[in-house]
Amino acid sequence: MSQNSLPAHGRPGTDAANGEDQSTWDAKGFYNKLAPTKKPKTPNPQNAITIAVSSRALFRMEEEQKIYEEHGVEEYVKYQLEHEDEPFEPGAAFPFVKALEAVNARLRELYPESEELFDVVLMTNHHAQVGVRLINTINHYNLFIERFCMTGGRSLIGYLKAYHTNLYLSSDSGKVGEALGEGIAAATIFSPDKVVEVSDTQLRVAFDGDAVLFSDESEQIVKAHGLDRFFEHEKEHENSPLAHGPLKGFLEALGKLQKKFYAKGQRLECPIRTYLVTARSAASSGARALKTLRSWGLETDEALFLAGAPKGPLLEKIRPHIFFDDQMFHVEGATEMGTVSAHVPYGVAQRYKKSATKKEPAGGK
């Protein structure tokens, strides 16, 4: 992705009066006002909803990654040490993480002793010496991230499992594929191509259906036999729930937290809102999707059946903090309209990749 493709904080500008980067100060002021001044106790991983985020998903590290790729690890570490007092700029996952913290703040108000909270873990396979700059950056933005894993080139899989990870976001599609292969919900995150302001009080998460929340059973029918047979198949199996997909567990975790707000009479003021955004047609194949969620005891706040129409324009209206889809075509369409999007490389659609897969993830290649 080009330098013009930035996350929600916008492109840097300069204050002519004092030479300061004005957008950096604006971003700092915006994000800092959302964070608690006193950092609360970290929840037990076994009780929390653990969100693992790579350093290049959370922060913009294109320049550093270029040094690593062109000059190797020693020059990379040297550069990081020389610049460790300079905070990174917010990356694609930053607004999502801030929204998680906003939900936690509300949960702590209602349930002061509960550990059923979001717990963000920073994951990187880079050298531990880079950790000082990451810590400085986290403190700069007053983020509540206490758990770090810096593995020095080793696989993250064992650590993701040890932390009971509910969702792993990375800019490295290879690591995401490895995590999915081990049964861990994961996605490759992409920065939007333009700035769209998102809510600072309500976490909004949008999911595709097939091969994301559900299995790829129906997509296999489409690929093998075409749409007409797909519609027949869905009608025949309308009352047979689809098998679960890789992110079903994450939606389940979100629903569990939503019910804590409902129990306090705050359904209308709930700071979590979920969306099903699917290319399915409501009349011909929508019922099975909704009945599948019902059979799981789950629901989304909104269900949007687009019958093959582009998802980007609708997502621009919803303004989710993140949108998950298994097809890069939809991921690209969403990022072009300003939505932070995450590719879930799962299911039969991955065998039919088109040129859209050349799009760079957040933080560079």
Short mmCIF file of C-alpha atoms in Angstrom, two decimals:
data_model
loop_
_atom_site.label_atom_id
_atom_site.label_comp_id
_atom_site.label_asym_id
_atom_site.label_seq_id
_atom_site.Cartn_x
_atom_site.Cartn_y
_atom_site.Cartn_z
CA MET A 1 0.00 0.00 0.00
CA SER A 2 1.25 3.49 -0.78
CA GLN A 3 2.12 6.10 1.82
CA ASN A 4 -1.14 7.85 0.86
CA SER A 5 -3.13 4.91 2.26
CA LEU A 6 -3.44 5.75 5.92
CA PRO A 7 -5.50 4.57 8.88
CA ALA A 8 -8.11 6.72 10.53
CA HIS A 9 -5.72 9.34 11.95
CA GLY A 10 -4.99 10.81 8.50
CA ARG A 11 -1.92 12.02 6.61
CA PRO A 12 0.78 14.02 8.36
CA GLY A 13 0.81 17.79 8.01
CA THR A 14 3.10 20.48 9.36
CA ASP A 15 2.26 23.45 11.56
CA ALA A 16 4.08 26.31 9.85
CA ALA A 17 4.26 28.31 13.07
CA ASN A 18 6.37 25.83 15.02
CA GLY A 19 7.33 23.08 12.57
CA GLU A 20 5.43 20.41 14.49
CA ASP A 21 3.57 17.59 12.81
CA GLN A 22 0.03 18.83 13.37
CA SER A 23 -1.74 15.56 12.54
CA THR A 24 0.41 13.71 15.08
CA TRP A 25 -0.66 16.14 17.81
CA ASP A 26 -4.30 15.93 16.71
CA ALA A 27 -4.17 12.14 16.76
CA LYS A 28 -2.52 12.12 20.17
CA GLY A 29 -5.14 14.44 21.59
CA PHE A 30 -8.00 12.45 20.09
CA TYR A 31 -6.76 9.05 21.25
CA ASN A 32 -5.49 10.15 24.67
CA LYS A 33 -8.85 11.57 25.69
CA LEU A 34 -10.32 8.06 25.34
CA ALA A 35 -7.81 6.35 27.61
CA PRO A 36 -8.07 6.08 31.40
CA THR A 37 -5.58 8.20 33.34
CA LYS A 38 -5.04 5.35 35.80
CA LYS A 39 -4.42 1.97 34.26
CA PRO A 40 -6.60 -0.79 35.76
CA LYS A 41 -5.63 -4.32 36.68
CA THR A 42 -4.88 -6.72 33.81
CA PRO A 43 -7.45 -9.56 33.60
CA ASN A 44 -6.54 -13.23 33.82
CA PRO A 45 -6.12 -14.59 30.25
CA GLN A 46 -8.37 -17.57 31.05
CA ASN A 47 -11.26 -15.21 31.84
CA ALA A 48 -10.60 -12.48 29.27
CA ILE A 49 -11.30 -12.19 25.55
CA THR A 50 -7.76 -12.11 24.21
CA ILE A 51 -7.03 -10.05 21.11
CA ALA A 52 -3.49 -10.61 19.82
CA VAL A 53 -2.24 -7.83 17.54
CA SER A 54 1.04 -7.70 15.67
CA SER A 55 3.21 -4.60 16.04
CA ARG A 56 2.87 -3.77 12.32
CA ALA A 57 -0.91 -4.04 12.55
CA LEU A 58 -1.09 -1.70 15.54
CA PHE A 59 1.53 0.82 14.39
CA ARG A 60 2.86 2.13 11.08
CA MET A 61 6.29 0.57 10.56
CA GLU A 62 6.81 0.74 6.79
CA GLU A 63 10.18 2.48 7.02
CA GLU A 64 11.48 0.06 9.64
CA GLN A 65 10.25 -2.94 7.67
CA LYS A 66 12.02 -1.67 4.57
CA ILE A 67 15.29 -1.45 6.51
CA TYR A 68 14.78 -5.00 7.77
CA GLU A 69 14.12 -6.37 4.28
CA GLU A 70 16.93 -4.47 2.53
CA HIS A 71 19.68 -4.42 5.18
CA GLY A 72 18.93 -7.25 7.58
CA VAL A 73 18.17 -7.67 11.25
CA GLU A 74 21.31 -5.99 12.65
CA GLU A 75 20.67 -2.70 10.85
CA TYR A 76 17.02 -2.98 11.75
CA VAL A 77 17.77 -3.33 15.46
CA LYS A 78 20.34 -0.52 15.29
CA TYR A 79 17.78 1.81 13.70
CA GLN A 80 15.17 0.96 16.31
CA LEU A 81 17.61 1.65 19.16
CA GLU A 82 18.59 4.98 17.65
CA HIS A 83 14.93 6.00 17.33
CA GLU A 84 13.45 4.37 20.40
CA ASP A 85 12.27 7.69 21.84
CA GLU A 86 10.27 8.43 18.67
CA PRO A 87 6.76 6.93 18.87
CA PHE A 88 5.31 5.09 15.88
CA GLU A 89 2.22 6.51 14.24
CA PRO A 90 -1.08 4.64 14.74
CA GLY A 91 -1.69 1.79 12.31
CA ALA A 92 -4.73 0.01 10.90
CA ALA A 93 -5.68 -1.82 14.12
CA PHE A 94 -5.25 1.24 16.35
CA PRO A 95 -8.88 2.51 16.24
CA PHE A 96 -10.11 -1.06 16.86
CA VAL A 97 -7.90 -1.39 19.95
CA LYS A 98 -9.05 1.99 21.24
CA ALA A 99 -12.67 0.85 20.82
CA LEU A 100 -11.90 -2.31 22.82
CA GLU A 101 -10.56 -0.12 25.62
CA ALA A 102 -13.71 2.02 25.53
CA VAL A 103 -15.83 -1.13 25.99
CA ASN A 104 -13.61 -2.24 28.88
CA ALA A 105 -14.11 1.11 30.59
CA ARG A 106 -17.88 0.66 30.44
CA LEU A 107 -17.66 -2.94 31.68
CA ARG A 108 -15.52 -1.90 34.65
CA GLU A 109 -18.13 0.69 35.61
CA LEU A 110 -20.88 -1.94 35.65
CA TYR A 111 -18.86 -4.94 36.88
CA PRO A 112 -15.87 -3.64 38.91
CA GLU A 113 -14.65 -7.11 39.94
CA SER A 114 -15.24 -8.95 36.65
CA GLU A 115 -12.36 -10.17 34.50
CA GLU A 116 -14.58 -10.76 31.46
CA LEU A 117 -12.88 -8.01 29.50
CA PHE A 118 -10.88 -7.55 26.32
CA ASP A 119 -7.18 -8.22 26.90
CA VAL A 120 -4.91 -6.95 24.10
CA VAL A 121 -1.59 -8.75 23.66
CA LEU A 122 1.10 -7.29 21.40
CA MET A 123 2.69 -10.03 19.30
CA THR A 124 5.87 -9.68 17.26
CA ASN A 125 8.56 -12.09 16.13
CA HIS A 126 11.11 -9.27 16.06
CA HIS A 127 14.12 -8.93 18.37
CA ALA A 128 13.38 -8.07 21.99
CA GLN A 129 15.51 -4.91 21.70
CA VAL A 130 12.70 -3.39 19.63
CA GLY A 131 10.51 -3.68 22.71
CA VAL A 132 11.66 -0.41 24.25
CA ARG A 133 10.37 1.64 21.32
CA LEU A 134 7.09 -0.28 21.34
CA ILE A 135 6.68 0.30 25.08
CA ASN A 136 7.46 3.99 24.65
CA THR A 137 4.88 4.22 21.88
CA ILE A 138 2.20 2.46 23.93
CA ASN A 139 2.86 4.81 26.84
CA HIS A 140 2.85 7.80 24.49
CA TYR A 141 -0.73 7.01 23.45
CA ASN A 142 -1.67 5.84 26.97
CA LEU A 143 -2.76 2.44 25.68
CA PHE A 144 -3.56 -0.29 28.17
CA ILE A 145 -1.40 -3.11 26.77
CA GLU A 146 0.53 -4.96 29.45
CA ARG A 147 1.23 -8.28 27.71
CA PHE A 148 3.98 -8.49 25.07
CA CYS A 149 5.41 -11.41 23.15
CA MET A 150 8.66 -10.67 21.27
CA THR A 151 9.82 -14.03 19.96
CA GLY A 152 13.04 -13.15 18.09
CA GLY A 153 12.05 -14.93 14.89
CA ARG A 154 10.32 -17.94 16.42
CA SER A 155 6.77 -18.95 15.53
CA LEU A 156 4.00 -17.22 17.47
CA ILE A 157 1.63 -20.19 17.41
CA GLY A 158 2.58 -21.61 20.80
CA TYR A 159 2.18 -18.22 22.44
CA LEU A 160 -1.17 -17.58 20.76
CA LYS A 161 -2.43 -20.86 22.19
CA ALA A 162 -0.98 -20.18 25.64
CA TYR A 163 -2.88 -16.90 25.81
CA HIS A 164 -6.16 -18.58 24.76
CA THR A 165 -6.32 -16.16 21.84
CA ASN A 166 -9.81 -15.32 20.59
CA LEU A 167 -8.58 -13.26 17.62
CA TYR A 168 -5.18 -12.65 16.03
CA LEU A 169 -4.66 -9.67 13.71
CA SER A 170 -1.48 -9.37 11.69
CA SER A 171 -0.14 -7.71 8.57
CA ASP A 172 1.65 -10.97 7.67
CA SER A 173 -0.62 -13.25 5.65
CA GLY A 174 1.74 -16.19 6.17
CA LYS A 175 1.43 -15.99 9.96
CA VAL A 176 -2.33 -15.57 9.66
CA GLY A 177 -2.58 -18.70 7.51
CA GLU A 178 -0.46 -20.62 10.00
CA ALA A 179 -2.71 -19.53 12.87
CA LEU A 180 -5.90 -20.49 11.01
CA GLY A 181 -4.36 -23.87 10.27
CA GLU A 182 -3.98 -24.37 14.02
CA GLY A 183 -7.59 -23.47 14.70
CA ILE A 184 -6.95 -19.90 15.87
CA ALA A 185 -9.25 -17.15 14.59
CA ALA A 186 -7.02 -14.85 12.54
CA ALA A 187 -7.07 -12.28 9.76
CA THR A 188 -4.69 -10.11 7.73
CA ILE A 189 -5.51 -6.45 8.36
CA PHE A 190 -5.41 -3.73 5.69
CA SER A 191 -5.37 0.05 6.07
CA PRO A 192 -8.09 2.06 4.31
CA ASP A 193 -7.31 4.17 1.26
CA LYS A 194 -8.99 7.25 2.73
CA VAL A 195 -9.82 8.66 6.14
CA VAL A 196 -13.23 7.86 7.62
CA GLU A 197 -14.00 8.82 11.21
CA VAL A 198 -15.21 5.95 13.40
CA SER A 199 -17.09 5.95 16.70
CA ASP A 200 -15.08 6.50 19.86
CA THR A 201 -17.85 5.17 22.13
CA GLN A 202 -19.19 2.06 20.35
CA LEU A 203 -17.19 -0.89 19.01
CA ARG A 204 -18.56 -1.84 15.59
CA VAL A 205 -17.56 -5.14 13.99
CA ALA A 206 -18.82 -6.34 10.60
CA PHE A 207 -18.58 -9.95 9.42
CA ASP A 208 -19.07 -11.67 6.11
CA GLY A 209 -21.01 -14.91 6.49
CA ASP A 210 -19.70 -17.79 4.38
CA ALA A 211 -16.12 -18.88 5.17
CA VAL A 212 -15.96 -16.30 8.00
CA LEU A 213 -18.75 -16.94 10.51
CA PHE A 214 -19.93 -20.05 8.66
CA SER A 215 -18.06 -22.84 6.89
CA ASP A 216 -17.38 -22.62 3.16
CA GLU A 217 -19.95 -25.36 2.37
CA SER A 218 -22.17 -23.05 0.34
CA GLU A 219 -19.28 -21.42 -1.49
CA GLN A 220 -18.11 -24.86 -2.56
CA ILE A 221 -21.51 -25.37 -4.22
CA VAL A 222 -21.23 -22.02 -6.03
CA LYS A 223 -17.73 -22.73 -7.30
CA ALA A 224 -18.53 -26.27 -8.41
CA HIS A 225 -22.09 -25.97 -9.73
CA GLY A 226 -23.02 -22.30 -10.11
CA LEU A 227 -25.57 -19.97 -8.53
CA ASP A 228 -28.71 -21.78 -9.62
CA ARG A 229 -27.64 -24.99 -7.90
CA PHE A 230 -26.54 -22.93 -4.87
CA PHE A 231 -30.03 -21.43 -4.49
CA GLU A 232 -31.57 -24.90 -4.76
CA HIS A 233 -29.12 -26.27 -2.21
CA GLU A 234 -29.83 -23.50 0.30
CA LYS A 235 -33.58 -23.98 -0.04
CA GLU A 236 -33.24 -27.73 0.45
CA HIS A 237 -31.05 -27.25 3.53
CA GLU A 238 -32.69 -24.14 4.98
CA ASN A 239 -33.31 -25.86 8.32
CA SER A 240 -29.87 -27.50 8.48
CA PRO A 241 -27.39 -25.23 10.27
CA LEU A 242 -24.13 -24.51 8.51
CA ALA A 243 -20.94 -25.66 10.20
CA HIS A 244 -19.02 -22.98 12.03
CA GLY A 245 -16.37 -20.87 10.34
CA PRO A 246 -13.11 -19.49 11.75
CA LEU A 247 -14.59 -16.35 13.37
CA LYS A 248 -17.73 -17.85 14.89
CA GLY A 249 -16.00 -17.97 18.28
CA PHE A 250 -15.14 -14.26 18.14
CA LEU A 251 -18.76 -13.32 17.42
CA GLU A 252 -19.74 -15.58 20.32
CA ALA A 253 -17.32 -13.73 22.61
CA LEU A 254 -18.73 -10.36 21.52
CA GLY A 255 -22.26 -11.62 22.16
CA LYS A 256 -21.29 -12.76 25.66
CA LEU A 257 -20.13 -9.25 26.52
CA GLN A 258 -23.21 -7.69 24.94
CA LYS A 259 -25.42 -9.74 27.26
CA LYS A 260 -23.62 -8.25 30.27
CA PHE A 261 -24.86 -4.83 29.15
CA TYR A 262 -28.34 -6.17 28.41
CA ALA A 263 -28.49 -7.58 31.97
CA LYS A 264 -28.04 -4.02 33.25
CA GLY A 265 -30.83 -2.68 31.06
CA GLN A 266 -28.43 -1.14 28.55
CA ARG A 267 -29.39 -2.90 25.32
CA LEU A 268 -29.98 0.40 23.51
CA GLU A 269 -26.80 1.92 24.97
CA CYS A 270 -24.64 -1.16 24.39
CA PRO A 271 -21.11 -0.13 23.32
CA ILE A 272 -20.77 -3.19 21.05
CA ARG A 273 -22.64 -3.51 17.75
CA THR A 274 -22.25 -6.37 15.28
CA TYR A 275 -23.19 -6.67 11.62
CA LEU A 276 -23.62 -9.53 9.17
CA VAL A 277 -22.73 -8.13 5.73
CA THR A 278 -23.14 -10.86 3.15
CA ALA A 279 -23.39 -11.17 -0.61
CA ARG A 280 -26.23 -13.64 -0.11
CA SER A 281 -29.72 -12.76 -1.29
CA ALA A 282 -32.29 -12.47 1.50
CA ALA A 283 -35.14 -14.22 -0.33
CA SER A 284 -33.21 -17.11 -1.84
CA SER A 285 -30.49 -17.88 0.73
CA GLY A 286 -30.79 -15.51 3.68
CA ALA A 287 -32.99 -17.68 5.88
CA ARG A 288 -30.36 -20.39 6.32
CA ALA A 289 -27.77 -17.85 7.49
CA LEU A 290 -30.11 -16.40 10.13
CA LYS A 291 -31.33 -19.83 11.25
CA THR A 292 -27.75 -21.00 11.62
CA LEU A 293 -26.96 -18.10 13.95
CA ARG A 294 -30.16 -18.82 15.89
CA SER A 295 -29.21 -22.48 16.27
CA TRP A 296 -25.92 -21.37 17.82
CA GLY A 297 -27.70 -19.06 20.24
CA LEU A 298 -26.11 -16.08 18.49
CA GLU A 299 -27.30 -13.02 16.66
CA THR A 300 -25.97 -9.91 15.00
CA ASP A 301 -27.51 -6.51 15.65
CA GLU A 302 -27.96 -5.96 11.92
CA ALA A 303 -28.09 -8.37 8.97
CA LEU A 304 -27.47 -6.93 5.53
CA PHE A 305 -28.08 -9.13 2.48
CA LEU A 306 -26.61 -7.47 -0.60
CA ALA A 307 -27.47 -10.03 -3.31
CA GLY A 308 -24.05 -9.62 -4.89
CA ALA A 309 -23.88 -5.82 -4.70
CA PRO A 310 -20.57 -4.17 -3.64
CA LYS A 311 -20.06 -4.05 0.12
CA GLY A 312 -17.86 -0.94 0.24
CA PRO A 313 -20.59 1.75 -0.02
CA LEU A 314 -22.71 0.15 2.69
CA LEU A 315 -19.73 -0.30 4.99
CA GLU A 316 -18.91 3.37 4.50
CA LYS A 317 -22.29 4.15 6.08
CA ILE A 318 -21.86 1.66 8.93
CA ARG A 319 -18.29 2.80 9.68
CA PRO A 320 -17.15 -0.35 11.50
CA HIS A 321 -13.80 -0.45 13.26
CA ILE A 322 -13.08 -3.62 11.32
CA PHE A 323 -14.71 -5.72 8.60
CA PHE A 324 -13.87 -9.41 8.03
CA ASP A 325 -14.21 -11.13 4.65
CA ASP A 326 -12.70 -14.19 3.01
CA GLN A 327 -12.47 -12.65 -0.47
CA MET A 328 -9.89 -10.02 -1.35
CA PHE A 329 -12.31 -8.52 -3.86
CA HIS A 330 -14.55 -7.42 -1.01
CA VAL A 331 -11.61 -6.41 1.19
CA GLU A 332 -10.30 -4.12 -1.53
CA GLY A 333 -13.72 -2.64 -2.18
CA ALA A 334 -14.11 -1.86 1.52
CA THR A 335 -10.67 -0.29 1.97
CA GLU A 336 -11.21 1.89 -1.08
CA MET A 337 -14.27 3.33 0.67
CA GLY A 338 -12.39 3.97 3.92
CA THR A 339 -13.07 0.82 5.97
CA VAL A 340 -10.32 -0.97 7.90
CA SER A 341 -10.70 -4.50 6.56
CA ALA A 342 -9.28 -7.90 7.40
CA HIS A 343 -8.86 -10.85 5.05
CA VAL A 344 -9.67 -14.31 6.42
CA PRO A 345 -7.78 -16.69 4.09
CA TYR A 346 -10.08 -19.65 4.62
CA GLY A 347 -12.08 -21.93 2.39
CA VAL A 348 -12.52 -22.67 -1.28
CA ALA A 349 -12.36 -19.02 -2.37
CA GLN A 350 -8.61 -19.01 -1.69
CA ARG A 351 -8.15 -21.26 -4.73
CA TYR A 352 -9.62 -18.56 -6.94
CA LYS A 353 -7.46 -15.61 -5.95
CA LYS A 354 -7.34 -12.76 -8.43
CA SER A 355 -5.02 -9.80 -8.84
CA ALA A 356 -6.57 -8.15 -5.78
CA THR A 357 -4.35 -10.33 -3.60
CA LYS A 358 -1.43 -8.12 -4.57
CA LYS A 359 -2.74 -5.41 -2.26
CA GLU A 360 -0.27 -4.66 0.52
CA PRO A 361 -1.42 -5.24 4.10
CA ALA A 362 -1.09 -2.70 6.88
CA GLY A 363 2.49 -1.82 7.74
CA GLY A 364 3.91 -2.81 4.37
CA LYS A 365 4.71 -6.22 3.00
#
